[in-house]
């Protein structure tokens, strides 16, 4: 059964696909039936340039534990980057 768990967020960045680098302006974070990884459900990240069509897309499928580890490392690196740049970040409790 499909979960219908899907959230989009606007981002500003770049991704590298089969045709080289392209801008990405949103990511869809979902939990549903994956296309490739051998799991019933997976965390999926679709980085896209919404204006450029299906060729401007990078998809990632992860198990939930990997997704949590990735999220923790992204937050840790962002906190370190803030400290490096002299910005103050208040950690969520």
CSV table of N, CA, C and O in Angstrom, one decimal:
chain,number,residue,atom,x,y,z
A,1,UNK,N,0.8,-1.2,0.0
A,1,UNK,CA,0.0,0.0,0.0
A,1,UNK,C,0.9,1.2,0.0
A,1,UNK,O,1.9,1.3,0.7
A,2,UNK,N,0.5,2.2,-0.8
A,2,UNK,CA,1.3,3.5,-0.8
A,2,UNK,C,1.1,4.3,0.4
A,2,UNK,O,0.0,4.3,1.0
A,3,UNK,N,2.1,5.0,0.8
A,3,UNK,CA,2.1,5.7,2.1
A,3,UNK,C,1.6,7.2,1.8
A,3,UNK,O,1.1,7.8,2.8
A,4,UNK,N,1.7,7.7,0.7
A,4,UNK,CA,1.4,9.1,0.3
A,4,UNK,C,2.2,10.1,1.2
A,4,UNK,O,1.8,11.3,1.3
A,5,UNK,N,3.3,9.7,1.7
A,5,UNK,CA,4.2,10.6,2.5
A,5,UNK,C,5.1,11.3,1.5
A,5,UNK,O,6.0,10.6,0.9
A,6,UNK,N,4.9,12.6,1.3
A,6,UNK,CA,5.8,13.3,0.3
A,6,UNK,C,5.8,14.8,0.8
A,6,UNK,O,4.7,15.4,1.0
A,7,UNK,N,7.0,15.3,0.9
A,7,UNK,CA,7.1,16.7,1.3
A,7,UNK,C,8.1,17.4,0.3
A,7,UNK,O,9.2,16.8,0.0
A,8,UNK,N,7.8,18.6,-0.2
A,8,UNK,CA,8.7,19.3,-1.0
A,8,UNK,C,9.3,20.5,-0.3
A,8,UNK,O,8.6,21.1,0.5
A,9,UNK,N,10.5,20.8,-0.6
A,9,UNK,CA,11.1,22.0,0.0
A,9,UNK,C,11.9,22.7,-1.1
A,9,UNK,O,12.6,22.1,-1.9
A,10,UNK,N,11.8,24.1,-1.1
A,10,UNK,CA,12.6,24.9,-2.1
A,10,UNK,C,14.1,24.9,-1.6
A,10,UNK,O,14.3,25.0,-0.4
A,11,UNK,N,15.0,24.7,-2.5
A,11,UNK,CA,16.4,24.7,-2.2
A,11,UNK,C,17.1,25.5,-3.3
A,11,UNK,O,16.6,25.9,-4.3
A,12,UNK,N,18.4,25.8,-3.0
A,12,UNK,CA,19.3,26.4,-4.0
A,12,UNK,C,20.6,25.7,-4.0
A,12,UNK,O,21.3,25.6,-3.0
A,13,UNK,N,20.9,25.0,-5.2
A,13,UNK,CA,22.1,24.2,-5.3
A,13,UNK,C,22.3,23.7,-6.7
A,13,UNK,O,21.7,24.2,-7.6
A,14,UNK,N,23.2,22.7,-6.7
A,14,UNK,CA,23.5,22.1,-8.0
A,14,UNK,C,23.6,20.6,-7.8
A,14,UNK,O,23.9,20.1,-6.7
A,15,UNK,N,23.3,19.9,-8.9
A,15,UNK,CA,23.4,18.4,-8.8
A,15,UNK,C,24.1,18.0,-10.2
A,15,UNK,O,24.0,18.7,-11.2
A,16,UNK,N,24.7,16.8,-10.1
A,16,UNK,CA,25.3,16.2,-11.3
A,16,UNK,C,24.5,15.0,-11.8
A,16,UNK,O,24.4,14.0,-11.0
A,17,UNK,N,24.0,15.0,-13.0
A,17,UNK,CA,23.3,13.9,-13.5
A,17,UNK,C,24.0,13.4,-14.7
A,17,UNK,O,25.1,13.7,-15.0
A,18,UNK,N,23.3,12.6,-15.5
A,18,UNK,CA,23.9,11.9,-16.7
A,18,UNK,C,24.3,12.9,-17.8
A,18,UNK,O,25.2,12.6,-18.6
A,19,UNK,N,23.8,14.1,-17.7
A,19,UNK,CA,24.1,15.1,-18.7
A,19,UNK,C,25.0,16.2,-18.1
A,19,UNK,O,25.1,17.3,-18.7
A,20,UNK,N,25.6,16.0,-17.0
A,20,UNK,CA,26.4,17.0,-16.3
A,20,UNK,C,25.7,17.7,-15.2
A,20,UNK,O,24.7,17.3,-14.7
A,21,UNK,N,26.3,18.9,-14.8
A,21,UNK,CA,25.8,19.7,-13.7
A,21,UNK,C,24.6,20.5,-14.2
A,21,UNK,O,24.5,21.0,-15.3
A,22,UNK,N,23.6,20.7,-13.2
A,22,UNK,CA,22.5,21.5,-13.4
A,22,UNK,C,22.0,22.1,-12.1
A,22,UNK,O,22.3,21.6,-11.0
A,23,UNK,N,21.3,23.2,-12.2
A,23,UNK,CA,20.8,23.8,-10.9
A,23,UNK,C,19.6,23.0,-10.4
A,23,UNK,O,18.9,22.3,-11.2
A,24,UNK,N,19.5,23.0,-9.1
A,24,UNK,CA,18.3,22.3,-8.5
A,24,UNK,C,17.6,23.4,-7.6
A,24,UNK,O,18.3,24.2,-6.9
A,25,UNK,N,16.3,23.4,-7.7
A,25,UNK,CA,15.6,24.4,-6.9
A,25,UNK,C,14.5,23.8,-6.0
A,25,UNK,O,13.9,24.5,-5.3
A,26,UNK,N,14.4,22.5,-6.0
A,26,UNK,CA,13.5,21.8,-5.0
A,26,UNK,C,14.0,20.4,-4.8
A,26,UNK,O,14.6,19.8,-5.6
A,27,UNK,N,13.6,19.9,-3.6
A,27,UNK,CA,13.8,18.4,-3.3
A,27,UNK,C,12.5,17.9,-2.8
A,27,UNK,O,11.8,18.6,-2.0
A,28,UNK,N,12.1,16.7,-3.3
A,28,UNK,CA,10.9,16.0,-2.7
A,28,UNK,C,11.5,14.9,-1.8
A,28,UNK,O,12.3,14.1,-2.2
A,29,UNK,N,11.0,14.9,-0.6
A,29,UNK,CA,11.4,13.9,0.4
A,29,UNK,C,10.2,13.1,0.6
A,29,UNK,O,9.2,13.6,1.1
A,30,UNK,N,10.3,11.8,0.3
A,30,UNK,CA,9.2,10.9,0.4
A,30,UNK,C,9.5,9.6,1.1
A,30,UNK,O,10.7,9.2,1.1
A,31,UNK,N,8.5,8.9,1.5
A,31,UNK,CA,8.6,7.5,2.0
A,31,UNK,C,7.6,6.7,1.4
A,31,UNK,O,6.4,6.9,1.6
A,32,UNK,N,8.0,5.8,0.5
A,32,UNK,CA,7.0,5.0,-0.3
A,32,UNK,C,7.8,3.9,-1.0
A,32,UNK,O,8.9,3.6,-0.6
A,33,UNK,N,7.1,3.2,-1.9
A,33,UNK,CA,7.7,2.1,-2.6
A,33,UNK,C,8.8,2.6,-3.5
A,33,UNK,O,8.7,3.5,-4.3
A,34,UNK,N,10.1,2.1,-3.3
A,34,UNK,CA,11.2,2.5,-4.1
A,34,UNK,C,11.2,1.9,-5.5
A,34,UNK,O,10.5,0.9,-5.7
A,35,UNK,N,11.9,2.4,-6.4
A,35,UNK,CA,12.1,1.9,-7.7
A,35,UNK,C,13.2,0.9,-7.9
A,35,UNK,O,13.1,0.0,-8.7
A,36,UNK,N,14.3,1.1,-7.1
A,36,UNK,CA,15.5,0.3,-7.3
A,36,UNK,C,15.9,-0.5,-6.1
A,36,UNK,O,16.2,-1.7,-6.2
A,37,UNK,N,16.0,0.1,-4.9
A,37,UNK,CA,16.5,-0.6,-3.7
A,37,UNK,C,15.5,-1.6,-3.3
A,37,UNK,O,14.3,-1.5,-3.5
A,38,UNK,N,16.0,-2.7,-2.8
A,38,UNK,CA,15.2,-3.9,-2.5
A,38,UNK,C,14.6,-3.8,-1.1
A,38,UNK,O,15.0,-4.5,-0.2
A,39,UNK,N,13.6,-2.9,-1.0
A,39,UNK,CA,12.9,-2.7,0.3
A,39,UNK,C,11.4,-2.5,-0.1
A,39,UNK,O,11.1,-2.1,-1.2
A,40,UNK,N,10.5,-2.8,0.9
A,40,UNK,CA,9.1,-2.6,0.7
A,40,UNK,C,8.8,-1.1,0.6
A,40,UNK,O,8.1,-0.6,-0.3
A,41,UNK,N,9.5,-0.3,1.5
A,41,UNK,CA,9.4,1.2,1.5
A,41,UNK,C,10.8,1.7,1.7
A,41,UNK,O,11.6,1.1,2.4
A,42,UNK,N,11.0,2.9,1.2
A,42,UNK,CA,12.3,3.6,1.4
A,42,UNK,C,12.1,5.1,1.5
A,42,UNK,O,11.1,5.6,1.0
A,43,UNK,N,13.1,5.7,2.1
A,43,UNK,CA,13.2,7.2,2.1
A,43,UNK,C,13.7,7.6,0.7
A,43,UNK,O,14.7,7.0,0.3
A,44,UNK,N,13.1,8.5,0.1
A,44,UNK,CA,13.5,8.9,-1.3
A,44,UNK,C,13.7,10.4,-1.3
A,44,UNK,O,12.9,11.1,-0.8
A,45,UNK,N,14.8,10.8,-2.0
A,45,UNK,CA,15.1,12.2,-2.2
A,45,UNK,C,15.2,12.4,-3.7
A,45,UNK,O,15.9,11.7,-4.4
A,46,UNK,N,14.4,13.3,-4.2
A,46,UNK,CA,14.4,13.7,-5.6
A,46,UNK,C,14.8,15.1,-5.7
A,46,UNK,O,14.0,16.0,-5.4
A,47,UNK,N,16.1,15.4,-6.1
A,47,UNK,CA,16.5,16.7,-6.3
A,47,UNK,C,16.2,17.1,-7.8
A,47,UNK,O,16.6,16.4,-8.7
A,48,UNK,N,15.5,18.2,-8.0
A,48,UNK,CA,15.1,18.6,-9.3
A,48,UNK,C,15.2,20.1,-9.6
A,48,UNK,O,15.3,20.9,-8.7
A,49,UNK,N,15.3,20.4,-10.9
A,49,UNK,CA,15.1,21.7,-11.4
A,49,UNK,C,13.7,21.7,-12.0
A,49,UNK,O,13.5,21.1,-13.1
A,50,UNK,N,12.8,22.2,-11.3
A,50,UNK,CA,11.4,22.1,-11.7
A,50,UNK,C,11.1,22.6,-13.1
A,50,UNK,O,10.2,22.1,-13.8
A,51,UNK,N,11.8,23.6,-13.5
A,51,UNK,CA,11.6,24.2,-14.8
A,51,UNK,C,12.2,23.4,-16.0
A,51,UNK,O,11.9,23.6,-17.1
A,52,UNK,N,13.2,22.5,-15.7
A,52,UNK,CA,14.0,21.9,-16.8
A,52,UNK,C,13.4,20.5,-17.2
A,52,UNK,O,13.9,20.0,-18.2
A,53,UNK,N,12.5,20.0,-16.5
A,53,UNK,CA,11.9,18.7,-16.9
A,53,UNK,C,12.6,17.5,-16.3
A,53,UNK,O,13.5,17.6,-15.5
A,54,UNK,N,12.3,16.3,-16.8
A,54,UNK,CA,12.7,15.0,-16.1
A,54,UNK,C,14.2,14.8,-16.2
A,54,UNK,O,14.8,14.0,-15.4
A,55,UNK,N,14.9,15.4,-17.2
A,55,UNK,CA,16.4,15.1,-17.3
A,55,UNK,C,17.1,15.8,-16.2
A,55,UNK,O,18.3,15.5,-15.9
A,56,UNK,N,16.5,16.8,-15.6
A,56,UNK,CA,17.2,17.6,-14.5
A,56,UNK,C,16.7,17.1,-13.2
A,56,UNK,O,16.0,17.7,-12.4
A,57,UNK,N,17.1,15.8,-12.9
A,57,UNK,CA,16.7,15.1,-11.7
A,57,UNK,C,17.7,14.2,-11.2
A,57,UNK,O,18.3,13.5,-12.0
A,58,UNK,N,18.0,14.2,-9.9
A,58,UNK,CA,18.8,13.1,-9.3
A,58,UNK,C,18.0,12.5,-8.2
A,58,UNK,O,17.5,13.2,-7.3
A,59,UNK,N,17.8,11.2,-8.2
A,59,UNK,CA,17.0,10.5,-7.2
A,59,UNK,C,17.9,9.6,-6.3
A,59,UNK,O,18.9,9.0,-6.8
A,60,UNK,N,17.6,9.6,-5.1
A,60,UNK,CA,18.3,8.7,-4.1
A,60,UNK,C,17.3,8.0,-3.3
A,60,UNK,O,16.3,8.5,-2.8
A,61,UNK,N,17.5,6.7,-3.1
A,61,UNK,CA,16.7,5.8,-2.2
A,61,UNK,C,17.5,5.3,-1.1
A,61,UNK,O,18.6,4.8,-1.3
A,62,UNK,N,17.0,5.5,0.2
A,62,UNK,CA,17.8,5.0,1.4
A,62,UNK,C,16.9,4.3,2.3
A,62,UNK,O,15.6,4.5,2.4
A,63,UNK,N,17.5,3.4,3.1
A,63,UNK,CA,16.7,2.8,4.2
A,63,UNK,C,16.6,3.9,5.3
A,63,UNK,O,17.3,4.9,5.2
A,64,UNK,N,15.6,3.7,6.2
A,64,UNK,CA,15.4,4.7,7.2
A,64,UNK,C,16.6,5.0,8.1
A,64,UNK,O,16.9,6.2,8.4
A,65,UNK,N,17.4,4.0,8.4
A,65,UNK,CA,18.5,4.2,9.3
A,65,UNK,C,19.6,5.1,8.5
A,65,UNK,O,20.2,6.0,9.1
A,66,UNK,N,19.8,4.8,7.3
A,66,UNK,CA,20.7,5.6,6.5
A,66,UNK,C,20.2,7.1,6.3
A,66,UNK,O,21.0,8.0,6.4
A,67,UNK,N,18.9,7.2,6.2
A,67,UNK,CA,18.4,8.6,6.1
A,67,UNK,C,18.6,9.3,7.4
A,67,UNK,O,19.0,10.5,7.3
A,68,UNK,N,18.4,8.7,8.5
A,68,UNK,CA,18.6,9.4,9.8
A,68,UNK,C,20.1,9.7,10.0
A,68,UNK,O,20.4,10.8,10.4
A,69,UNK,N,21.0,8.8,9.6
A,69,UNK,CA,22.4,9.1,9.7
A,69,UNK,C,22.8,10.2,8.8
A,69,UNK,O,23.6,11.1,9.2
A,70,UNK,N,22.3,10.3,7.6
A,70,UNK,CA,22.6,11.4,6.7
A,70,UNK,C,22.1,12.7,7.2
A,70,UNK,O,22.8,13.7,7.2
A,71,UNK,N,20.8,12.7,7.7
A,71,UNK,CA,20.3,13.9,8.3
A,71,UNK,C,21.1,14.4,9.5
A,71,UNK,O,21.4,15.6,9.6
A,72,UNK,N,21.6,13.5,10.3
A,72,UNK,CA,22.4,13.9,11.5
A,72,UNK,C,23.7,14.5,11.0
A,72,UNK,O,24.2,15.5,11.5
A,73,UNK,N,24.3,13.9,10.0
A,73,UNK,CA,25.6,14.4,9.5
A,73,UNK,C,25.5,15.8,8.8
A,73,UNK,O,26.3,16.6,8.8
A,74,UNK,N,24.3,15.9,8.0
A,74,UNK,CA,24.1,17.2,7.4
A,74,UNK,C,23.9,18.3,8.4
A,74,UNK,O,24.5,19.4,8.3
A,75,UNK,N,23.2,18.1,9.5
A,75,UNK,CA,23.1,19.1,10.6
A,75,UNK,C,24.4,19.3,11.3
A,75,UNK,O,24.7,20.5,11.6
A,76,UNK,N,25.2,18.3,11.5
A,76,UNK,CA,26.5,18.5,12.2
A,76,UNK,C,27.4,19.3,11.3
A,76,UNK,O,28.1,20.2,11.8
A,77,UNK,N,27.4,19.0,10.0
A,77,UNK,CA,28.3,19.8,9.1
A,77,UNK,C,27.8,21.2,9.0
A,77,UNK,O,28.6,22.1,8.9
A,78,UNK,N,26.5,21.5,9.0
A,78,UNK,CA,26.0,22.8,8.9
A,78,UNK,C,26.4,23.6,10.2
A,78,UNK,O,26.7,24.8,10.1
A,79,UNK,N,26.3,22.9,11.3
A,79,UNK,CA,26.7,23.6,12.6
A,79,UNK,C,28.2,23.9,12.6
A,79,UNK,O,28.6,25.0,13.0
A,80,UNK,N,29.0,23.0,12.1
A,80,UNK,CA,30.4,23.3,12.0
A,80,UNK,C,30.7,24.4,11.0
A,80,UNK,O,31.6,25.3,11.2
A,81,UNK,N,30.0,24.5,9.9
A,81,UNK,CA,30.1,25.5,8.9
A,81,UNK,C,29.7,26.9,9.5
A,81,UNK,O,30.4,27.9,9.3
A,82,UNK,N,28.7,26.9,10.3
A,82,UNK,CA,28.3,28.1,11.0
A,82,UNK,C,29.4,28.6,11.9
A,82,UNK,O,29.7,29.8,12.0
A,83,UNK,N,29.9,27.7,12.7
A,83,UNK,CA,31.0,28.0,13.6
A,83,UNK,C,32.2,28.6,12.8
A,83,UNK,O,32.8,29.6,13.2
A,84,UNK,N,32.5,27.9,11.7
A,84,UNK,CA,33.7,28.4,10.9
A,84,UNK,C,33.4,29.8,10.3
A,84,UNK,O,34.3,30.6,10.3
A,85,UNK,N,32.2,30.0,9.9
A,85,UNK,CA,31.9,31.3,9.3
A,85,UNK,C,31.6,32.4,10.3
A,85,UNK,O,31.3,33.5,10.0
A,86,UNK,N,31.5,32.0,11.6
A,86,UNK,CA,31.3,33.0,12.7
A,86,UNK,C,29.8,33.2,12.9
A,86,UNK,O,29.4,34.2,13.6
A,87,UNK,N,28.9,32.4,12.4
A,87,UNK,CA,27.5,32.5,12.7
A,87,UNK,C,27.2,31.8,13.9
A,87,UNK,O,27.8,30.8,14.3
A,88,UNK,N,26.1,32.2,14.6
A,88,UNK,CA,25.6,31.5,15.8
A,88,UNK,C,24.4,30.7,15.4
A,88,UNK,O,23.4,31.2,14.9
A,89,UNK,N,24.4,29.4,15.8
A,89,UNK,CA,23.3,28.5,15.5
A,89,UNK,C,22.9,27.9,16.9
A,89,UNK,O,23.7,27.5,17.6
A,90,UNK,N,21.6,28.0,17.1
A,90,UNK,CA,21.0,27.4,18.3
A,90,UNK,C,20.6,26.0,18.0
A,90,UNK,O,19.7,25.8,17.1
A,91,UNK,N,21.2,25.0,18.6
A,91,UNK,CA,20.8,23.6,18.4
A,91,UNK,C,19.4,23.3,18.9
A,91,UNK,O,19.0,23.8,20.0
A,92,UNK,N,18.6,22.5,18.1
A,92,UNK,CA,17.3,22.1,18.5
A,92,UNK,C,17.4,21.1,19.6
A,92,UNK,O,18.3,20.3,19.7
A,93,UNK,N,16.5,21.2,20.6
A,93,UNK,CA,16.5,20.3,21.7
A,93,UNK,C,15.3,19.3,21.7
A,93,UNK,O,14.5,19.4,20.9
